[in-house]
Amino acid sequence: MSISLNRRSLLTGAAASGLAAPAVAAADFGPVGRPSWAADGPQGAAARKGLAFGAAVPSNLLNRSPDFRTILARDCGLLLGNNEMKMAVVLPEPGRTDFAPADSVVRFARAHGQHLRGHALVWHEALPAWVAPRLAGADARQAEDLLRRWIDTVAGRYRGMIESWDVVNEILAGYGPVRRPDGLRETPWLAALGPGYVDLAFHLAREADPRAALAWNEDSLEHDFDWVEARRSRALKRLEGMRARGVPIRRFGIQAHLVGDHPFDATKFRRFLRELGQLGLGIEITELDIDDKAFPADIAARDRAVADVVRRILDVALDEPALLNVVTWGLFDGDTWLNDHPDHRRRDGLRQRPLPLDEGMRPKPFRDALIAAFRAAPDHSAARARLRNTT
Ligand code: XIL
């Protein structure tokens, strides 16, 4: 079942759900402070090229650890909560919202003059338990209503404060057989709304926060495998269609959860970025980390190998004018999801070292590689200015 997108019905729906004014004003999150970052850190180097560097942060650590706050303030020009704006956290039960975790990230970023990303409005994971059954029992109208109310709730609250919002996340089918000709992943949203749910989510997000650059964020697009190349083609094809249909998408997020020994073809990746840029989209590296399980146990050797992977992808990525932001999925090794994930755990039982700082929050070669890559990059200021207001 697919839904017909009719602008008038969208606007009527928005009015009916009381979207007119956000319940909270930006000023309630405190004044925007002076930029806190160090000139010789990754954000300092990025900013000189019109780029930004940042990290995903968990609010519990942010609220608990002064040392963590210090490294975030020093190294980052952009932050996002790693789970804080997901549906499972914000809407744990129908009608009950919890904004406290997200609010603390928003407050911290504003106080430190840092930009914010929003992550993620429509995803098949981090759904509260009540949502899948609710969607399964809904007709298209009711499902659209649920999606609208959810997007209004979270994107409406932070309206005007978010540089870019991940509107849809990981929507393409992954490693296994791709059953649908359009290559979409089968999710409760797709089942309830049909393939039009992707465009619909962008229109709804646009109503909720007209200034945010709306993004499609996607995984498994970086390495040199046939199935990955097929995903790159599918992403480009869908993006062309979205642009032709006037869907308000302005950014494309490449997650970049890289695996140390997986092949990387600079030419193919460069071509992909160029084609994204030619579609008029801004590009962000949104979740960079390096799974080091193929690398030796020795720490110096391992950290060097990880830094080499970082440099290899960034040298290609930062050559592309449309590339705007680089974001790591955590800032230090004590805060990585990779040790919890069965696909990523190291066989020797050692903990992963996938991020710019070590478990003691000391800089690693990864951080040096970031700084060196930003220093070597061309100036992106003109492209950023050009892409700022594109719809
Ligand atoms: C991860 C979080 O970091 C974990 O804490 C959580 O348990 C699972 O999700 N792709 C994404 C992110 O888009 O939202 C995921 O974050 C990592 C993979």
mmCIF file of C-alpha atoms and ligand atoms in Angstrom:
data_model
loop_
_atom_site.group_PDB
_atom_site.id
_atom_site.type_symbol
_atom_site.label_atom_id
_atom_site.label_comp_id
_atom_site.label_asym_id
_atom_site.label_seq_id
_atom_site.Cartn_x
_atom_site.Cartn_y
_atom_site.Cartn_z
ATOM 1 C CA MET A 1 0.000 0.000 0.000
ATOM 2 C CA SER A 2 1.428 3.372 -0.855
ATOM 3 C CA ILE A 3 0.177 6.756 0.218
ATOM 4 C CA SER A 4 -0.417 9.631 -2.094
ATOM 5 C CA LEU A 5 1.365 12.714 -0.933
ATOM 6 C CA ASN A 6 -0.884 15.655 -1.152
ATOM 7 C CA ARG A 7 0.456 18.886 0.177
ATOM 8 C CA ARG A 8 -2.872 20.210 1.348
ATOM 9 C CA SER A 9 -3.550 17.130 3.449
ATOM 10 C CA LEU A 10 -0.078 17.465 4.963
ATOM 11 C CA LEU A 11 -0.703 21.049 5.996
ATOM 12 C CA THR A 12 -4.147 20.283 7.355
ATOM 13 C CA GLY A 13 -2.638 17.443 9.319
ATOM 14 C CA ALA A 14 0.066 19.665 10.717
ATOM 15 C CA ALA A 15 -2.456 22.254 11.824
ATOM 16 C CA ALA A 16 -4.701 19.596 13.338
ATOM 17 C CA SER A 17 -1.865 18.253 15.443
ATOM 18 C CA GLY A 18 -1.229 21.686 16.957
ATOM 19 C CA LEU A 19 2.129 22.265 15.351
ATOM 20 C CA ALA A 20 1.779 26.055 15.273
ATOM 21 C CA ALA A 21 4.345 26.874 17.991
ATOM 22 C CA PRO A 22 6.936 24.744 19.726
ATOM 23 C CA ALA A 23 6.190 24.244 23.415
ATOM 24 C CA VAL A 24 9.707 25.312 24.306
ATOM 25 C CA ALA A 25 11.733 28.235 22.988
ATOM 26 C CA ALA A 26 15.397 28.056 22.055
ATOM 27 C CA ALA A 27 16.207 30.470 24.878
ATOM 28 C CA ASP A 28 14.970 27.872 27.391
ATOM 29 C CA PHE A 29 18.068 25.877 26.514
ATOM 30 C CA GLY A 30 20.330 28.704 27.602
ATOM 31 C CA PRO A 31 22.263 31.303 25.629
ATOM 32 C CA VAL A 32 24.603 30.307 22.802
ATOM 33 C CA GLY A 33 28.076 30.546 24.309
ATOM 34 C CA ARG A 34 31.424 31.382 22.742
ATOM 35 C CA PRO A 35 33.032 28.520 20.790
ATOM 36 C CA SER A 36 34.908 26.373 23.298
ATOM 37 C CA TRP A 37 37.220 24.382 21.051
ATOM 38 C CA ALA A 38 41.009 24.517 20.953
ATOM 39 C CA ALA A 39 42.645 25.936 17.830
ATOM 40 C CA ASP A 40 45.062 22.980 17.685
ATOM 41 C CA GLY A 41 42.412 20.254 18.037
ATOM 42 C CA PRO A 42 40.358 18.514 15.334
ATOM 43 C CA GLN A 43 37.546 21.093 15.338
ATOM 44 C CA GLY A 44 40.084 23.924 15.261
ATOM 45 C CA ALA A 45 41.687 22.411 12.171
ATOM 46 C CA ALA A 46 38.298 21.637 10.583
ATOM 47 C CA ALA A 47 36.919 25.137 11.179
ATOM 48 C CA ARG A 48 39.827 26.739 9.333
ATOM 49 C CA LYS A 49 38.652 24.850 6.220
ATOM 50 C CA GLY A 50 34.953 25.614 6.605
ATOM 51 C CA LEU A 51 34.381 22.105 7.944
ATOM 52 C CA ALA A 52 33.151 20.864 11.298
ATOM 53 C CA PHE A 53 34.179 17.959 13.483
ATOM 54 C CA GLY A 54 32.058 16.426 16.208
ATOM 55 C CA ALA A 55 30.988 13.320 18.068
ATOM 56 C CA ALA A 56 27.962 11.418 19.285
ATOM 57 C CA VAL A 57 27.674 11.601 23.070
ATOM 58 C CA PRO A 58 25.715 9.754 25.712
ATOM 59 C CA SER A 59 24.026 12.195 28.105
ATOM 60 C CA ASN A 60 24.682 10.065 31.193
ATOM 61 C CA LEU A 61 28.435 10.348 30.676
ATOM 62 C CA LEU A 62 28.118 14.016 29.781
ATOM 63 C CA ASN A 63 26.262 14.713 33.021
ATOM 64 C CA ARG A 64 28.548 12.555 35.173
ATOM 65 C CA SER A 65 32.093 13.168 33.953
ATOM 66 C CA PRO A 66 33.829 16.566 34.067
ATOM 67 C CA ASP A 67 36.764 15.060 32.136
ATOM 68 C CA PHE A 68 34.411 14.005 29.360
ATOM 69 C CA ARG A 69 32.924 17.491 29.226
ATOM 70 C CA THR A 70 36.441 18.914 28.954
ATOM 71 C CA ILE A 71 37.402 16.808 25.913
ATOM 72 C CA LEU A 72 34.066 17.477 24.203
ATOM 73 C CA ALA A 73 34.447 21.215 24.685
ATOM 74 C CA ARG A 74 38.049 21.127 23.464
ATOM 75 C CA ASP A 75 37.730 18.856 20.416
ATOM 76 C CA CYS A 76 34.195 19.214 19.039
ATOM 77 C CA GLY A 77 32.317 21.861 17.090
ATOM 78 C CA LEU A 78 29.261 19.681 16.652
ATOM 79 C CA LEU A 79 27.452 17.210 18.913
ATOM 80 C CA LEU A 80 24.547 14.816 18.889
ATOM 81 C CA GLY A 81 23.099 12.432 21.397
ATOM 82 C CA ASN A 82 23.804 8.860 20.386
ATOM 83 C CA ASN A 83 20.476 7.538 21.658
ATOM 84 C CA GLU A 84 18.948 10.646 23.214
ATOM 85 C CA MET A 85 16.612 11.705 20.373
ATOM 86 C CA LYS A 86 15.573 8.193 19.366
ATOM 87 C CA MET A 87 11.955 7.202 19.758
ATOM 88 C CA ALA A 88 12.640 4.570 22.433
ATOM 89 C CA VAL A 89 14.104 7.247 24.701
ATOM 90 C CA VAL A 90 11.802 10.168 23.890
ATOM 91 C CA LEU A 91 8.457 8.318 23.674
ATOM 92 C CA PRO A 92 8.815 5.240 25.905
ATOM 93 C CA GLU A 93 5.028 4.929 26.284
ATOM 94 C CA PRO A 94 2.202 6.436 24.264
ATOM 95 C CA GLY A 95 1.758 9.997 25.444
ATOM 96 C CA ARG A 96 4.745 9.946 27.839
ATOM 97 C CA THR A 97 7.776 11.896 26.672
ATOM 98 C CA ASP A 98 11.237 12.032 28.190
ATOM 99 C CA PHE A 99 13.312 14.888 26.864
ATOM 100 C CA ALA A 100 15.751 15.121 29.775
ATOM 101 C CA PRO A 101 18.593 13.157 28.092
ATOM 102 C CA ALA A 102 18.326 15.075 24.791
ATOM 103 C CA ASP A 103 17.893 18.411 26.557
ATOM 104 C CA SER A 104 21.184 18.017 28.380
ATOM 105 C CA VAL A 105 23.057 17.462 25.093
ATOM 106 C CA VAL A 106 21.315 20.478 23.538
ATOM 107 C CA ARG A 107 22.138 22.695 26.525
ATOM 108 C CA PHE A 108 25.782 21.658 26.583
ATOM 109 C CA ALA A 109 26.249 22.235 22.862
ATOM 110 C CA ARG A 110 24.618 25.664 22.981
ATOM 111 C CA ALA A 111 26.683 26.713 25.994
ATOM 112 C CA HIS A 112 29.854 25.753 24.095
ATOM 113 C CA GLY A 113 28.934 27.350 20.772
ATOM 114 C CA GLN A 114 28.676 23.918 19.135
ATOM 115 C CA HIS A 115 26.300 22.925 16.356
ATOM 116 C CA LEU A 116 23.822 20.085 16.818
ATOM 117 C CA ARG A 117 22.685 17.167 14.719
ATOM 118 C CA GLY A 118 19.378 15.391 15.295
ATOM 119 C CA HIS A 119 19.358 11.571 15.158
ATOM 120 C CA ALA A 120 17.144 9.793 14.109
ATOM 121 C CA LEU A 121 13.450 10.323 13.326
ATOM 122 C CA VAL A 122 12.573 7.173 11.390
ATOM 123 C CA TRP A 123 14.571 4.022 12.103
ATOM 124 C CA HIS A 124 13.664 0.354 12.415
ATOM 125 C CA GLU A 125 15.663 0.117 15.660
ATOM 126 C CA ALA A 126 15.161 1.988 18.923
ATOM 127 C CA LEU A 127 11.409 1.686 18.519
ATOM 128 C CA PRO A 128 9.603 1.602 21.856
ATOM 129 C CA ALA A 129 7.834 -1.749 22.402
ATOM 130 C CA TRP A 130 4.399 -0.266 21.798
ATOM 131 C CA VAL A 131 5.077 1.092 18.303
ATOM 132 C CA ALA A 132 5.380 -2.010 16.086
ATOM 133 C CA PRO A 133 2.057 -3.525 17.267
ATOM 134 C CA ARG A 134 0.400 -0.116 16.969
ATOM 135 C CA LEU A 135 1.650 0.261 13.394
ATOM 136 C CA ALA A 136 0.669 -3.295 12.517
ATOM 137 C CA GLY A 137 -2.915 -2.603 13.576
ATOM 138 C CA ALA A 138 -3.151 0.802 11.901
ATOM 139 C CA ASP A 139 -4.541 1.793 8.525
ATOM 140 C CA ALA A 140 -2.431 4.160 6.401
ATOM 141 C CA ARG A 141 -4.175 7.238 7.809
ATOM 142 C CA GLN A 142 -3.547 6.236 11.420
ATOM 143 C CA ALA A 143 0.042 5.271 10.713
ATOM 144 C CA GLU A 144 0.647 8.632 9.033
ATOM 145 C CA ASP A 145 -0.843 10.338 12.065
ATOM 146 C CA LEU A 146 1.474 8.492 14.414
ATOM 147 C CA LEU A 147 4.485 9.420 12.299
ATOM 148 C CA ARG A 148 3.388 13.052 12.142
ATOM 149 C CA ARG A 149 2.836 13.310 15.888
ATOM 150 C CA TRP A 150 6.201 11.695 16.624
ATOM 151 C CA ILE A 151 8.088 13.989 14.246
ATOM 152 C CA ASP A 152 6.275 17.072 15.575
ATOM 153 C CA THR A 153 7.076 16.011 19.108
ATOM 154 C CA VAL A 154 10.815 15.731 18.783
ATOM 155 C CA ALA A 155 11.739 17.906 15.797
ATOM 156 C CA GLY A 156 9.224 20.539 16.964
ATOM 157 C CA ARG A 157 10.826 20.759 20.395
ATOM 158 C CA TYR A 158 14.287 21.480 19.016
ATOM 159 C CA ARG A 159 13.057 23.552 16.090
ATOM 160 C CA GLY A 160 15.602 26.118 14.925
ATOM 161 C CA MET A 161 18.410 24.551 17.001
ATOM 162 C CA ILE A 162 19.421 21.617 14.806
ATOM 163 C CA GLU A 163 21.806 22.043 11.863
ATOM 164 C CA SER A 164 20.858 18.739 10.254
ATOM 165 C CA TRP A 165 18.316 16.070 11.133
ATOM 166 C CA ASP A 166 18.625 12.404 10.235
ATOM 167 C CA VAL A 167 15.067 12.005 9.001
ATOM 168 C CA VAL A 168 15.460 8.420 7.848
ATOM 169 C CA ASN A 169 18.179 6.049 9.008
ATOM 170 C CA GLU A 170 19.372 2.783 7.428
ATOM 171 C CA ILE A 171 16.452 2.409 5.035
ATOM 172 C CA LEU A 172 18.180 0.202 2.460
ATOM 173 C CA ALA A 173 18.166 -3.584 2.729
ATOM 174 C CA GLY A 174 21.541 -4.793 3.954
ATOM 175 C CA TYR A 175 23.792 -7.797 3.602
ATOM 176 C CA GLY A 176 21.301 -10.541 2.834
ATOM 177 C CA PRO A 177 19.095 -11.035 -0.221
ATOM 178 C CA VAL A 178 17.376 -7.869 -1.386
ATOM 179 C CA ARG A 179 13.769 -8.931 -1.808
ATOM 180 C CA ARG A 180 12.145 -5.713 -2.963
ATOM 181 C CA PRO A 181 12.937 -4.208 -6.382
ATOM 182 C CA ASP A 182 13.264 -0.765 -4.767
ATOM 183 C CA GLY A 183 15.871 -2.151 -2.340
ATOM 184 C CA LEU A 184 14.129 -0.786 0.744
ATOM 185 C CA ARG A 185 14.616 -2.565 4.056
ATOM 186 C CA GLU A 186 11.476 -4.218 5.376
ATOM 187 C CA THR A 187 10.472 -2.377 8.528
ATOM 188 C CA PRO A 188 7.297 -1.681 10.517
ATOM 189 C CA TRP A 189 7.168 1.803 8.925
ATOM 190 C CA LEU A 190 7.356 0.364 5.406
ATOM 191 C CA ALA A 191 4.747 -2.274 6.194
ATOM 192 C CA ALA A 192 2.327 0.319 7.590
ATOM 193 C CA LEU A 193 2.855 3.154 5.108
ATOM 194 C CA GLY A 194 4.319 1.654 1.956
ATOM 195 C CA PRO A 195 7.471 2.972 0.251
ATOM 196 C CA GLY A 196 6.066 6.526 0.319
ATOM 197 C CA TYR A 197 6.987 6.666 4.019
ATOM 198 C CA VAL A 198 10.449 7.959 3.126
ATOM 199 C CA ASP A 199 9.229 11.026 1.218
ATOM 200 C CA LEU A 200 6.460 11.550 3.749
ATOM 201 C CA ALA A 201 8.918 11.668 6.649
ATOM 202 C CA PHE A 202 10.884 14.437 4.900
ATOM 203 C CA HIS A 203 7.756 16.500 4.282
ATOM 204 C CA LEU A 204 6.691 16.116 7.910
ATOM 205 C CA ALA A 205 10.157 17.002 9.210
ATOM 206 C CA ARG A 206 10.175 20.059 6.986
ATOM 207 C CA GLU A 207 6.911 21.220 8.570
ATOM 208 C CA ALA A 208 8.269 20.580 12.063
ATOM 209 C CA ASP A 209 11.635 22.307 11.600
ATOM 210 C CA PRO A 210 11.823 24.291 8.353
ATOM 211 C CA ARG A 211 15.396 25.471 8.941
ATOM 212 C CA ALA A 212 17.106 22.168 9.629
ATOM 213 C CA ALA A 213 18.949 20.557 6.730
ATOM 214 C CA LEU A 214 17.115 17.258 6.359
ATOM 215 C CA ALA A 215 19.256 14.175 5.867
ATOM 216 C CA TRP A 216 19.043 10.567 4.836
ATOM 217 C CA ASN A 217 21.617 8.684 6.924
ATOM 218 C CA GLU A 218 22.777 5.291 5.649
ATOM 219 C CA ASP A 219 25.186 2.490 6.612
ATOM 220 C CA SER A 220 27.393 0.125 4.567
ATOM 221 C CA LEU A 221 28.343 2.400 1.671
ATOM 222 C CA GLU A 222 32.100 2.684 2.094
ATOM 223 C CA HIS A 223 33.864 -0.600 1.461
ATOM 224 C CA ASP A 224 34.689 -2.284 -1.830
ATOM 225 C CA PHE A 225 32.280 -5.215 -2.027
ATOM 226 C CA ASP A 226 29.781 -5.891 -4.817
ATOM 227 C CA TRP A 227 26.838 -5.734 -2.430
ATOM 228 C CA VAL A 228 28.082 -2.360 -1.156
ATOM 229 C CA GLU A 229 28.496 -1.010 -4.694
ATOM 230 C CA ALA A 230 24.901 -2.123 -5.352
ATOM 231 C CA ARG A 231 23.791 -0.152 -2.282
ATOM 232 C CA ARG A 232 25.642 2.944 -3.513
ATOM 233 C CA SER A 233 23.794 2.691 -6.844
ATOM 234 C CA ARG A 234 20.467 2.163 -5.132
ATOM 235 C CA ALA A 235 21.037 5.163 -2.874
ATOM 236 C CA LEU A 236 21.877 7.404 -5.849
ATOM 237 C CA LYS A 237 18.884 6.206 -7.827
ATOM 238 C CA ARG A 238 16.508 6.851 -4.944
ATOM 239 C CA LEU A 239 18.058 10.279 -4.308
ATOM 240 C CA GLU A 240 17.578 11.260 -7.951
ATOM 241 C CA GLY A 241 13.929 10.314 -7.645
ATOM 242 C CA MET A 242 13.552 12.262 -4.401
ATOM 243 C CA ARG A 243 15.103 15.360 -5.949
ATOM 244 C CA ALA A 244 12.851 15.030 -9.019
ATOM 245 C CA ARG A 245 9.783 14.729 -6.769
ATOM 246 C CA GLY A 246 10.739 17.847 -4.798
ATOM 247 C CA VAL A 247 11.340 16.024 -1.529
ATOM 248 C CA PRO A 248 13.017 18.511 0.862
ATOM 249 C CA ILE A 249 16.235 16.560 1.366
ATOM 250 C CA ARG A 250 19.471 18.587 1.683
ATOM 251 C CA ARG A 251 22.029 16.197 3.133
ATOM 252 C CA PHE A 252 23.219 12.655 2.808
ATOM 253 C CA GLY A 253 24.871 10.997 5.819
ATOM 254 C CA ILE A 254 27.471 8.295 5.320
ATOM 255 C CA GLN A 255 27.825 6.465 8.623
ATOM 256 C CA ALA A 256 31.351 5.105 8.055
ATOM 257 C CA HIS A 257 31.382 2.318 10.615
ATOM 258 C CA LEU A 258 34.512 0.932 8.974
ATOM 259 C CA VAL A 259 36.065 -2.472 9.451
ATOM 260 C CA GLY A 260 39.869 -2.359 9.568
ATOM 261 C CA ASP A 261 40.688 -5.056 7.016
ATOM 262 C CA HIS A 262 37.757 -4.605 4.657
ATOM 263 C CA PRO A 263 38.766 -3.439 1.175
ATOM 264 C CA PHE A 264 38.393 0.211 0.230
ATOM 265 C CA ASP A 265 38.493 1.499 -3.338
ATOM 266 C CA ALA A 266 39.261 5.216 -3.335
ATOM 267 C CA THR A 267 38.139 5.659 -6.950
ATOM 268 C CA LYS A 268 34.720 4.130 -6.408
ATOM 269 C CA PHE A 269 34.162 5.991 -3.141
ATOM 270 C CA ARG A 270 35.277 9.281 -4.701
ATOM 271 C CA ARG A 271 32.862 8.764 -7.592
ATOM 272 C CA PHE A 272 30.007 8.095 -5.171
ATOM 273 C CA LEU A 273 30.706 11.325 -3.276
ATOM 274 C CA ARG A 274 30.945 13.284 -6.528
ATOM 275 C CA GLU A 275 27.573 11.971 -7.653
ATOM 276 C CA LEU A 276 26.019 12.906 -4.311
ATOM 277 C CA GLY A 277 27.534 16.375 -4.656
ATOM 278 C CA GLN A 278 26.190 16.697 -8.194
ATOM 279 C CA LEU A 279 22.701 16.076 -6.850
ATOM 280 C CA GLY A 280 23.121 19.309 -4.885
ATOM 281 C CA LEU A 281 23.311 17.581 -1.524
ATOM 282 C CA GLY A 282 25.614 18.348 1.380
ATOM 283 C CA ILE A 283 27.439 15.247 2.607
ATOM 284 C CA GLU A 284 28.327 14.307 6.177
ATOM 285 C CA ILE A 285 30.408 11.495 7.608
ATOM 286 C CA THR A 286 28.107 10.787 10.517
ATOM 287 C CA GLU A 287 29.268 7.827 12.626
ATOM 288 C CA LEU A 288 32.955 7.223 11.961
ATOM 289 C CA ASP A 289 34.682 4.495 13.953
ATOM 290 C CA ILE A 290 37.115 1.735 13.020
ATOM 291 C CA ASP A 291 36.488 -1.857 14.075
ATOM 292 C CA ASP A 292 40.054 -3.034 14.847
ATOM 293 C CA LYS A 293 39.399 -6.749 15.305
ATOM 294 C CA ALA A 294 41.593 -7.701 12.336
ATOM 295 C CA PHE A 295 44.503 -5.660 13.702
ATOM 296 C CA PRO A 296 47.226 -6.894 16.082
ATOM 297 C CA ALA A 297 46.836 -6.837 19.847
ATOM 298 C CA ASP A 298 49.906 -4.590 20.230
ATOM 299 C CA ILE A 299 48.538 -1.169 21.049
ATOM 300 C CA ALA A 300 51.012 0.978 19.119
ATOM 301 C CA ALA A 301 50.639 -1.143 15.968
ATOM 302 C CA ARG A 302 46.875 -1.277 16.320
ATOM 303 C CA ASP A 303 46.471 2.452 16.841
ATOM 304 C CA ARG A 304 48.669 3.154 13.827
ATOM 305 C CA ALA A 305 46.636 0.794 11.633
ATOM 306 C CA VAL A 306 43.381 2.430 12.774
ATOM 307 C CA ALA A 307 44.782 5.902 12.066
ATOM 308 C CA ASP A 308 45.831 4.781 8.560
ATOM 309 C CA VAL A 309 42.261 3.709 7.802
ATOM 310 C CA VAL A 310 40.982 7.073 9.018
ATOM 311 C CA ARG A 311 43.444 8.988 6.868
ATOM 312 C CA ARG A 312 42.686 6.881 3.796
ATOM 313 C CA ILE A 313 38.937 7.565 3.862
ATOM 314 C CA LEU A 314 39.191 11.202 4.957
ATOM 315 C CA ASP A 315 41.693 12.125 2.279
ATOM 316 C CA VAL A 316 39.146 11.036 -0.306
ATOM 317 C CA ALA A 317 36.103 12.404 1.517
ATOM 318 C CA LEU A 318 37.568 15.841 2.246
ATOM 319 C CA ASP A 319 38.502 16.318 -1.410
ATOM 320 C CA GLU A 320 34.800 16.477 -2.201
ATOM 321 C CA PRO A 321 33.565 20.086 -1.863
ATOM 322 C CA ALA A 322 30.075 18.992 -0.750
ATOM 323 C CA LEU A 323 31.486 17.203 2.309
ATOM 324 C CA LEU A 324 30.610 19.411 5.300
ATOM 325 C CA ASN A 325 30.968 17.563 8.612
ATOM 326 C CA VAL A 326 32.903 14.652 10.078
ATOM 327 C CA VAL A 327 31.368 13.023 13.144
ATOM 328 C CA THR A 328 32.754 10.084 15.139
ATOM 329 C CA TRP A 329 30.496 7.623 16.963
ATOM 330 C CA GLY A 330 31.892 8.466 20.378
ATOM 331 C CA LEU A 331 35.008 10.492 21.142
ATOM 332 C CA PHE A 332 37.026 8.077 23.295
ATOM 333 C CA ASP A 333 37.494 4.303 23.442
ATOM 334 C CA GLY A 334 35.690 4.047 26.777
ATOM 335 C CA ASP A 335 32.495 4.976 24.945
ATOM 336 C CA THR A 336 32.205 2.698 21.942
ATOM 337 C CA TRP A 337 29.285 0.478 21.047
ATOM 338 C CA LEU A 338 31.617 -2.012 19.308
ATOM 339 C CA ASN A 339 32.503 -4.043 22.428
ATOM 340 C CA ASP A 340 28.805 -4.725 23.021
ATOM 341 C CA HIS A 341 28.099 -5.870 19.510
ATOM 342 C CA PRO A 342 28.601 -9.592 18.712
ATOM 343 C CA ASP A 343 29.750 -8.859 15.112
ATOM 344 C CA HIS A 344 32.429 -6.495 16.306
ATOM 345 C CA ARG A 345 33.847 -7.975 19.509
ATOM 346 C CA ARG A 346 37.547 -8.918 19.220
ATOM 347 C CA ARG A 347 38.327 -12.609 19.261
ATOM 348 C CA ASP A 348 41.282 -12.130 21.645
ATOM 349 C CA GLY A 349 38.940 -10.595 24.208
ATOM 350 C CA LEU A 350 40.746 -7.224 24.169
ATOM 351 C CA ARG A 351 38.642 -4.121 24.006
ATOM 352 C CA GLN A 352 38.298 -2.255 20.739
ATOM 353 C CA ARG A 353 40.276 0.980 20.178
ATOM 354 C CA PRO A 354 38.115 2.510 17.416
ATOM 355 C CA LEU A 355 37.996 6.213 18.377
ATOM 356 C CA PRO A 356 40.198 9.355 18.507
ATOM 357 C CA LEU A 357 41.026 9.206 22.261
ATOM 358 C CA ASP A 358 41.894 6.187 24.409
ATOM 359 C CA GLU A 359 40.017 4.873 27.430
ATOM 360 C CA GLY A 360 41.881 7.351 29.626
ATOM 361 C CA MET A 361 40.765 10.156 27.250
ATOM 362 C CA ARG A 362 44.311 10.666 25.977
ATOM 363 C CA PRO A 363 44.773 11.536 22.281
ATOM 364 C CA LYS A 364 45.660 8.657 19.937
ATOM 365 C CA PRO A 365 47.062 8.554 16.393
ATOM 366 C CA PHE A 366 43.399 8.601 15.212
ATOM 367 C CA ARG A 367 43.089 12.154 16.560
ATOM 368 C CA ASP A 368 46.372 13.177 14.895
ATOM 369 C CA ALA A 369 45.083 11.693 11.624
ATOM 370 C CA LEU A 370 41.904 13.769 11.866
ATOM 371 C CA ILE A 371 43.882 16.954 12.437
ATOM 372 C CA ALA A 372 46.325 16.163 9.619
ATOM 373 C CA ALA A 373 43.492 15.345 7.206
ATOM 374 C CA PHE A 374 41.684 18.617 7.999
ATOM 375 C CA ARG A 375 44.925 20.572 7.586
ATOM 376 C CA ALA A 376 45.560 18.948 4.205
ATOM 377 C CA ALA A 377 41.974 19.467 3.003
ATOM 378 C CA PRO A 378 40.911 22.139 0.522
ATOM 379 C CA ASP A 379 38.836 25.027 1.838
ATOM 380 C CA HIS A 380 35.160 24.074 2.005
ATOM 381 C CA SER A 381 33.796 27.490 3.018
ATOM 382 C CA ALA A 382 32.351 28.351 -0.397
ATOM 383 C CA ALA A 383 30.581 25.006 -0.708
ATOM 384 C CA ARG A 384 29.206 25.302 2.832
ATOM 385 C CA ALA A 385 27.842 28.775 2.097
ATOM 386 C CA ARG A 386 26.327 27.549 -1.159
ATOM 387 C CA LEU A 387 24.702 24.510 0.441
ATOM 388 C CA ARG A 388 23.483 26.329 3.553
ATOM 389 C CA ASN A 389 20.256 27.555 2.011
ATOM 390 C CA THR A 390 19.600 25.017 -0.683
ATOM 391 C CA THR A 391 16.302 23.227 -0.441
HETATM 392 C C1 XIL B 1 23.867 2.647 18.594
HETATM 393 C C2 XIL B 1 24.177 3.217 19.967
HETATM 394 O O1 XIL B 1 25.471 3.772 19.987
HETATM 395 C C3 XIL B 1 24.053 2.127 21.001
HETATM 396 O O2 XIL B 1 24.209 2.688 22.304
HETATM 397 C C4 XIL B 1 22.693 1.465 20.897
HETATM 398 O O3 XIL B 1 22.628 0.377 21.771
HETATM 399 C C5 XIL B 1 22.448 0.971 19.472
HETATM 400 O O4 XIL B 1 22.596 2.055 18.589
HETATM 401 N N1 XIL B 1 23.905 3.117 13.523
HETATM 402 C C6 XIL B 1 23.199 4.176 14.035
HETATM 403 C C7 XIL B 1 23.306 4.495 15.475
HETATM 404 O O5 XIL B 1 22.558 4.916 13.271
HETATM 405 O O6 XIL B 1 22.144 5.093 15.981
HETATM 406 C C8 XIL B 1 23.681 3.280 16.283
HETATM 407 O O7 XIL B 1 23.859 3.680 17.637
HETATM 408 C C9 XIL B 1 24.911 2.627 15.704
HETATM 409 C C10 XIL B 1 24.645 2.170 14.307
#
